[in-house]
Amino acid sequence: MKKLKHLALSLTMLASIGTAYAQDQVVQDGIAVKPLSRVRVLVPEEQMNEAAAQQYREMLSEAQQKGALVPASSPQVQRLRGVAQRIIPHTPRWNQSAKNWQWEVNLFDAPQVNAFCMPGGRIGFFTGIIDQLKLTDDEMAAIMGHEIAHALREHGRERTAKSGITSMVARGAGALGAAIFGIDPNITNTVTGLVGQGVVLKFSRDEEREADLVGLDIAARAGYDPRAGVALWRKMGALNKAAPPEFMSTHPGGETRIGDMERHMNVLLPLYARAKGTTVNKLPPYRTNVALK
C-alpha cells in the first residue's frame, strides 16, 4: 500500500512538473500571455462556435444575394487575405485551439467603418473601414489583429457568461433592497439594472484594451509595424469626434487606447524589428498615408 502511495505521489509530481514545463514553453517576450478567463467555461465552446458559424453563413448568403459580397478576385479581398495569411500562424500562442480553426476572410461592400472576427476564425471587413480610413497594410493588420484577438481570448464567450452572472446578481440585489428598505421593486430593479450595465461595460472596455495589445503583438510578429495602431486611432479620432464619453462606452476613448499602445511599444517594437531582420534603433519612422481632414 505504501508503495502505491509513493507511486501516486511521484506521478502527481511528474504531472505538475510537466504542466509547469508546458507553460514555460510560451516564451514571454512581447505582450505577456495570460490564462484565459475561467468564467468562460460557463458557456459551452461548441455552442458558441455553432452559433457563430451559422450567423457567418447567413451573413455571407444575404450579402451574396444583395450583391454586397466582394468577390475573391477583388484586389481588396486579396490584400485582406494576404494580411491574414501572415498573421494567422502567430495566433496559437494566444489560444492553442486556433490551430484547428477553419479560418475565413471575407469583405462586405457596405459603408460601415467596422470589422469583426467571430469564434472559430471567421473574419469580416466592411469596405467602409478600408476606404474611409485609407488603410495602409500595417493599419489593416492592426485592425485584423485586434478583431482576431477578441476571438482568441474568447471574449464573446466570456462576456456572455459574465452578462448572465451580472444580471442574476443585479436582480437579487434589487429584490433584497426592496425587502429590507420597503422600496418599490420597480425602482430597485431600474437602479440595479443600471449598475449591472456599468459592470458589463467595464468588462467590455477591458476586453478592448486586451485586444488592442494582443492584436498588435500578433501583427508585429507577422512583420507589421505596431506603431500603425497609434496612427489608426488618430484617424479614428478624426472620424469619431462625436463619440460618447469613455465611461458610457464599451470602447476605451481614443487617447486612452493610444496611451496604452505607446506604453507597450518598448516590447512591441522588438518583435517587429526581429521579424524585419533588423534592430529597433534602425527602424524608420512610421509613415501613414494621407491624413483625414
Short mmCIF file of C-alpha atoms in Angstrom, two decimals:
data_model
loop_
_atom_site.label_atom_id
_atom_site.label_comp_id
_atom_site.label_asym_id
_atom_site.label_seq_id
_atom_site.Cartn_x
_atom_site.Cartn_y
_atom_site.Cartn_z
CA MET A 1 0.00 0.00 0.00
CA LYS A 2 2.84 2.40 0.88
CA LYS A 3 4.48 1.67 -2.46
CA LEU A 4 1.25 2.54 -4.25
CA LYS A 5 1.00 5.82 -2.33
CA HIS A 6 4.61 6.68 -3.20
CA LEU A 7 3.93 5.83 -6.85
CA ALA A 8 0.81 8.01 -6.89
CA LEU A 9 2.72 10.89 -5.28
CA SER A 10 5.55 10.55 -7.81
CA LEU A 11 3.12 10.57 -10.72
CA THR A 12 1.42 13.67 -9.31
CA MET A 13 4.76 15.45 -9.00
CA LEU A 14 5.73 14.49 -12.53
CA ALA A 15 2.40 15.76 -13.82
CA SER A 16 2.92 19.08 -12.01
CA ILE A 17 6.42 19.41 -13.44
CA GLY A 18 5.10 18.57 -16.90
CA THR A 19 2.39 21.20 -16.63
CA ALA A 20 4.86 23.84 -15.45
CA TYR A 21 7.25 22.87 -18.26
CA ALA A 22 4.47 23.13 -20.86
CA GLN A 23 3.53 26.57 -19.57
CA ASP A 24 7.15 27.68 -19.76
CA GLN A 25 7.23 26.82 -23.47
CA VAL A 26 5.48 30.13 -24.20
CA VAL A 27 8.45 32.49 -24.12
CA GLN A 28 7.23 35.71 -22.52
CA ASP A 29 8.56 38.23 -24.98
CA GLY A 30 6.23 40.89 -26.30
CA ILE A 31 2.84 41.13 -24.57
CA ALA A 32 2.67 38.57 -21.76
CA VAL A 33 0.34 35.63 -22.38
CA LYS A 34 -2.20 35.36 -19.58
CA PRO A 35 -4.56 32.44 -18.84
CA LEU A 36 -7.97 32.61 -20.48
CA SER A 37 -10.86 33.65 -18.26
CA ARG A 38 -12.23 30.79 -16.18
CA VAL A 39 -15.71 32.31 -16.29
CA ARG A 40 -15.99 31.50 -20.00
CA VAL A 41 -16.44 27.78 -19.27
CA LEU A 42 -19.97 28.55 -18.07
CA VAL A 43 -20.89 28.87 -21.75
CA PRO A 44 -20.14 25.72 -23.84
CA GLU A 45 -17.50 26.33 -26.51
CA GLU A 46 -19.29 24.15 -29.05
CA GLN A 47 -22.48 26.17 -28.59
CA MET A 48 -20.67 29.46 -29.27
CA ASN A 49 -18.86 28.08 -32.32
CA GLU A 50 -22.03 26.65 -33.84
CA ALA A 51 -23.90 29.91 -33.34
CA ALA A 52 -21.03 31.88 -34.89
CA ALA A 53 -20.77 29.54 -37.87
CA GLN A 54 -24.50 29.81 -38.54
CA GLN A 55 -24.51 33.60 -38.25
CA TYR A 56 -21.49 33.93 -40.54
CA ARG A 57 -23.06 31.67 -43.18
CA GLU A 58 -26.27 33.70 -43.04
CA MET A 59 -24.32 36.96 -43.43
CA LEU A 60 -22.46 35.61 -46.46
CA SER A 61 -25.66 34.29 -48.05
CA GLU A 62 -27.56 37.54 -47.54
CA ALA A 63 -24.67 39.65 -48.80
CA GLN A 64 -24.30 37.46 -51.88
CA GLN A 65 -28.00 37.76 -52.67
CA LYS A 66 -27.76 41.54 -52.44
CA GLY A 67 -24.54 41.72 -54.45
CA ALA A 68 -22.68 43.02 -51.40
CA LEU A 69 -20.17 40.18 -51.03
CA VAL A 70 -16.96 41.34 -52.69
CA PRO A 71 -15.61 38.56 -54.96
CA ALA A 72 -12.37 36.73 -54.20
CA SER A 73 -10.81 38.18 -57.38
CA SER A 74 -11.02 41.73 -55.95
CA PRO A 75 -7.63 43.30 -55.11
CA GLN A 76 -9.06 44.42 -51.75
CA VAL A 77 -10.05 40.84 -50.83
CA GLN A 78 -6.67 39.53 -51.94
CA ARG A 79 -4.98 42.21 -49.87
CA LEU A 80 -7.04 41.29 -46.79
CA ARG A 81 -6.36 37.60 -47.20
CA GLY A 82 -2.65 38.30 -47.68
CA VAL A 83 -2.53 40.10 -44.34
CA ALA A 84 -4.45 37.26 -42.68
CA GLN A 85 -2.11 34.66 -44.15
CA ARG A 86 0.84 36.33 -42.43
CA ILE A 87 -0.94 36.88 -39.10
CA ILE A 88 -2.68 33.52 -38.59
CA PRO A 89 0.50 31.43 -37.96
CA HIS A 90 1.12 33.53 -34.82
CA THR A 91 -2.32 33.02 -33.29
CA PRO A 92 -1.84 29.69 -31.41
CA ARG A 93 0.44 31.49 -28.95
CA TRP A 94 -2.70 33.07 -27.53
CA ASN A 95 -5.08 30.13 -27.89
CA GLN A 96 -3.97 26.64 -28.92
CA SER A 97 -7.44 25.93 -30.35
CA ALA A 98 -6.63 28.33 -33.19
CA LYS A 99 -4.54 25.58 -34.81
CA ASN A 100 -7.78 23.78 -35.67
CA TRP A 101 -9.90 26.76 -36.71
CA GLN A 102 -11.28 26.87 -40.25
CA TRP A 103 -10.18 30.42 -40.99
CA GLU A 104 -12.22 32.52 -43.44
CA VAL A 105 -11.74 36.11 -44.61
CA ASN A 106 -14.45 37.97 -46.50
CA LEU A 107 -15.19 41.56 -47.47
CA PHE A 108 -18.66 43.12 -47.41
CA ASP A 109 -19.45 46.06 -49.67
CA ALA A 110 -21.02 48.36 -47.08
CA PRO A 111 -20.15 51.84 -45.71
CA GLN A 112 -19.75 50.76 -42.07
CA VAL A 113 -16.38 51.59 -40.52
CA ASN A 114 -16.14 48.19 -38.90
CA ALA A 115 -14.61 44.71 -38.94
CA PHE A 116 -15.02 41.56 -36.85
CA CYS A 117 -13.71 38.08 -36.16
CA MET A 118 -16.21 35.52 -34.88
CA PRO A 119 -15.28 32.46 -32.79
CA GLY A 120 -13.53 29.88 -34.94
CA GLY A 121 -11.65 32.43 -37.08
CA ARG A 122 -14.47 33.83 -39.24
CA ILE A 123 -13.24 37.28 -40.29
CA GLY A 124 -15.26 40.03 -41.94
CA PHE A 125 -14.28 43.54 -43.07
CA PHE A 126 -16.54 46.24 -44.49
CA THR A 127 -15.32 48.33 -47.42
CA GLY A 128 -16.16 51.45 -45.40
CA ILE A 129 -13.31 50.89 -42.94
CA ILE A 130 -10.78 50.39 -45.74
CA ASP A 131 -11.93 53.30 -47.88
CA GLN A 132 -12.81 55.92 -45.26
CA LEU A 133 -9.65 55.36 -43.20
CA LYS A 134 -7.45 54.85 -46.26
CA LEU A 135 -5.79 51.92 -44.53
CA THR A 136 -2.16 51.02 -45.06
CA ASP A 137 -1.28 47.33 -44.79
CA ASP A 138 0.14 47.95 -41.30
CA GLU A 139 -3.09 49.64 -40.19
CA MET A 140 -5.15 46.84 -41.74
CA ALA A 141 -3.05 44.34 -39.78
CA ALA A 142 -3.63 46.31 -36.56
CA ILE A 143 -7.41 46.11 -37.07
CA MET A 144 -7.35 42.46 -38.09
CA GLY A 145 -5.08 41.57 -35.18
CA HIS A 146 -7.44 43.36 -32.79
CA GLU A 147 -10.52 41.51 -34.08
CA ILE A 148 -8.72 38.15 -34.12
CA ALA A 149 -7.58 38.80 -30.54
CA HIS A 150 -11.21 39.02 -29.41
CA ALA A 151 -11.79 35.53 -30.83
CA LEU A 152 -8.52 34.12 -29.48
CA ARG A 153 -9.18 35.40 -25.97
CA GLU A 154 -12.78 34.11 -26.23
CA HIS A 155 -14.22 37.47 -25.23
CA GLY A 156 -17.65 36.71 -26.68
CA ARG A 157 -17.92 33.55 -24.60
CA GLU A 158 -16.61 35.34 -21.51
CA ARG A 159 -18.96 38.30 -21.97
CA THR A 160 -21.98 36.02 -22.39
CA ALA A 161 -21.12 34.25 -19.12
CA LYS A 162 -20.43 37.49 -17.22
CA SER A 163 -23.59 39.14 -18.51
CA GLY A 164 -25.62 36.21 -17.21
CA ILE A 165 -23.96 36.38 -13.79
CA THR A 166 -24.30 40.17 -13.58
CA SER A 167 -27.98 40.00 -14.49
CA MET A 168 -28.69 37.44 -11.76
CA VAL A 169 -26.75 39.39 -9.11
CA ALA A 170 -28.43 42.68 -10.05
CA ARG A 171 -31.91 41.14 -9.83
CA GLY A 172 -31.02 39.56 -6.47
CA ALA A 173 -29.74 42.88 -5.09
CA GLY A 174 -32.90 44.63 -6.24
CA ALA A 175 -35.14 42.12 -4.52
CA LEU A 176 -33.09 42.35 -1.31
CA GLY A 177 -33.23 46.16 -1.30
CA ALA A 178 -36.99 46.11 -1.81
CA ALA A 179 -37.45 43.61 1.06
CA ILE A 180 -35.18 45.40 3.58
CA PHE A 181 -35.98 49.06 2.87
CA GLY A 182 -39.52 48.71 1.56
CA ILE A 183 -38.59 50.39 -1.73
CA ASP A 184 -40.76 49.91 -4.79
CA PRO A 185 -39.26 46.85 -6.62
CA ASN A 186 -39.62 48.68 -9.97
CA ILE A 187 -37.25 51.41 -8.73
CA THR A 188 -34.68 49.00 -7.30
CA ASN A 189 -34.77 46.94 -10.48
CA THR A 190 -34.08 50.03 -12.57
CA VAL A 191 -31.17 51.17 -10.37
CA THR A 192 -29.55 47.74 -10.04
CA GLY A 193 -30.03 47.24 -13.77
CA LEU A 194 -28.03 50.39 -14.45
CA VAL A 195 -25.30 49.24 -12.04
CA GLY A 196 -25.20 45.87 -13.74
CA GLN A 197 -24.95 47.51 -17.13
CA GLY A 198 -21.99 49.58 -15.91
CA VAL A 199 -20.16 46.44 -14.86
CA VAL A 200 -20.75 44.83 -18.26
CA LEU A 201 -19.50 47.98 -19.98
CA LYS A 202 -16.36 47.81 -17.83
CA PHE A 203 -15.82 44.22 -18.85
CA SER A 204 -16.09 45.27 -22.49
CA ARG A 205 -13.59 48.11 -22.13
CA ASP A 206 -11.11 45.71 -20.53
CA GLU A 207 -11.61 43.32 -23.43
CA GLU A 208 -10.95 46.12 -25.91
CA ARG A 209 -7.69 47.06 -24.20
CA GLU A 210 -6.54 43.45 -24.20
CA ALA A 211 -7.49 43.05 -27.87
CA ASP A 212 -5.53 46.21 -28.79
CA LEU A 213 -2.31 44.90 -27.27
CA VAL A 214 -2.67 41.24 -28.25
CA GLY A 215 -3.62 42.32 -31.77
CA LEU A 216 -0.52 44.49 -32.13
CA ASP A 217 1.64 41.67 -30.71
CA ILE A 218 0.34 39.26 -33.38
CA ALA A 219 0.72 41.86 -36.15
CA ALA A 220 4.27 42.76 -35.06
CA ARG A 221 5.34 39.11 -35.10
CA ALA A 222 3.97 38.92 -38.65
CA GLY A 223 6.17 41.84 -39.69
CA TYR A 224 3.64 44.68 -39.46
CA ASP A 225 4.62 47.92 -37.72
CA PRO A 226 2.81 48.17 -34.34
CA ARG A 227 3.09 51.96 -34.46
CA ALA A 228 0.30 51.72 -37.02
CA GLY A 229 -2.08 51.18 -34.10
CA VAL A 230 -1.40 54.72 -32.90
CA ALA A 231 -1.78 56.18 -36.40
CA LEU A 232 -5.01 54.22 -36.85
CA TRP A 233 -6.60 55.60 -33.69
CA ARG A 234 -5.64 59.14 -34.60
CA LYS A 235 -7.56 58.60 -37.83
CA MET A 236 -10.47 57.11 -35.90
CA GLY A 237 -10.44 60.13 -33.59
CA ALA A 238 -10.81 62.45 -36.58
CA LEU A 239 -13.70 60.36 -37.84
CA ASN A 240 -15.49 59.95 -34.49
CA LYS A 241 -15.41 63.43 -32.93
CA ALA A 242 -18.98 62.91 -31.65
CA ALA A 243 -18.16 59.67 -29.82
CA PRO A 244 -19.79 59.17 -26.37
CA PRO A 245 -17.76 59.73 -23.16
CA GLU A 246 -15.46 56.81 -22.39
CA PHE A 247 -17.25 55.80 -19.18
CA MET A 248 -20.51 55.36 -21.15
CA SER A 249 -18.95 53.35 -23.94
CA THR A 250 -17.94 49.74 -24.37
CA HIS A 251 -14.75 51.01 -26.03
CA PRO A 252 -11.94 52.96 -24.34
CA GLY A 253 -11.51 56.52 -25.56
CA GLY A 254 -9.10 57.06 -28.45
CA GLU A 255 -6.48 58.83 -26.32
CA THR A 256 -6.68 56.07 -23.70
CA ARG A 257 -6.04 53.44 -26.37
CA ILE A 258 -3.16 55.42 -27.85
CA GLY A 259 -1.61 55.83 -24.40
CA ASP A 260 -1.85 52.08 -23.72
CA MET A 261 -0.22 51.28 -27.05
CA GLU A 262 2.58 53.80 -26.62
CA ARG A 263 3.37 52.43 -23.14
CA HIS A 264 3.87 48.98 -24.65
CA MET A 265 5.93 49.97 -27.71
CA ASN A 266 9.08 49.02 -25.79
CA VAL A 267 8.02 45.35 -26.00
CA LEU A 268 6.18 45.51 -29.35
CA LEU A 269 8.84 47.18 -31.50
CA PRO A 270 11.47 44.49 -30.82
CA LEU A 271 9.04 41.86 -32.20
CA TYR A 272 8.61 43.91 -35.37
CA ALA A 273 12.34 44.56 -35.68
CA ARG A 274 13.05 40.83 -35.29
CA ALA A 275 10.50 39.99 -37.99
CA LYS A 276 12.15 42.53 -40.30
CA GLY A 277 15.63 41.21 -39.50
CA THR A 278 16.92 44.45 -38.02
CA THR A 279 17.21 46.26 -34.69
CA VAL A 280 14.85 48.75 -33.11
CA ASN A 281 17.23 51.69 -33.48
CA LYS A 282 17.40 51.06 -37.23
CA LEU A 283 13.64 51.11 -37.78
CA PRO A 284 12.50 54.07 -39.89
CA PRO A 285 9.79 56.38 -38.50
CA TYR A 286 6.27 55.13 -39.15
CA ARG A 287 4.58 56.93 -42.02
CA THR A 288 0.87 56.61 -42.62
CA ASN A 289 -0.85 57.74 -45.81
CA VAL A 290 -2.84 60.96 -46.35
CA ALA A 291 -4.32 62.11 -43.02
CA LEU A 292 -8.08 62.56 -42.71
CA LYS A 293 -9.36 66.12 -42.59
#
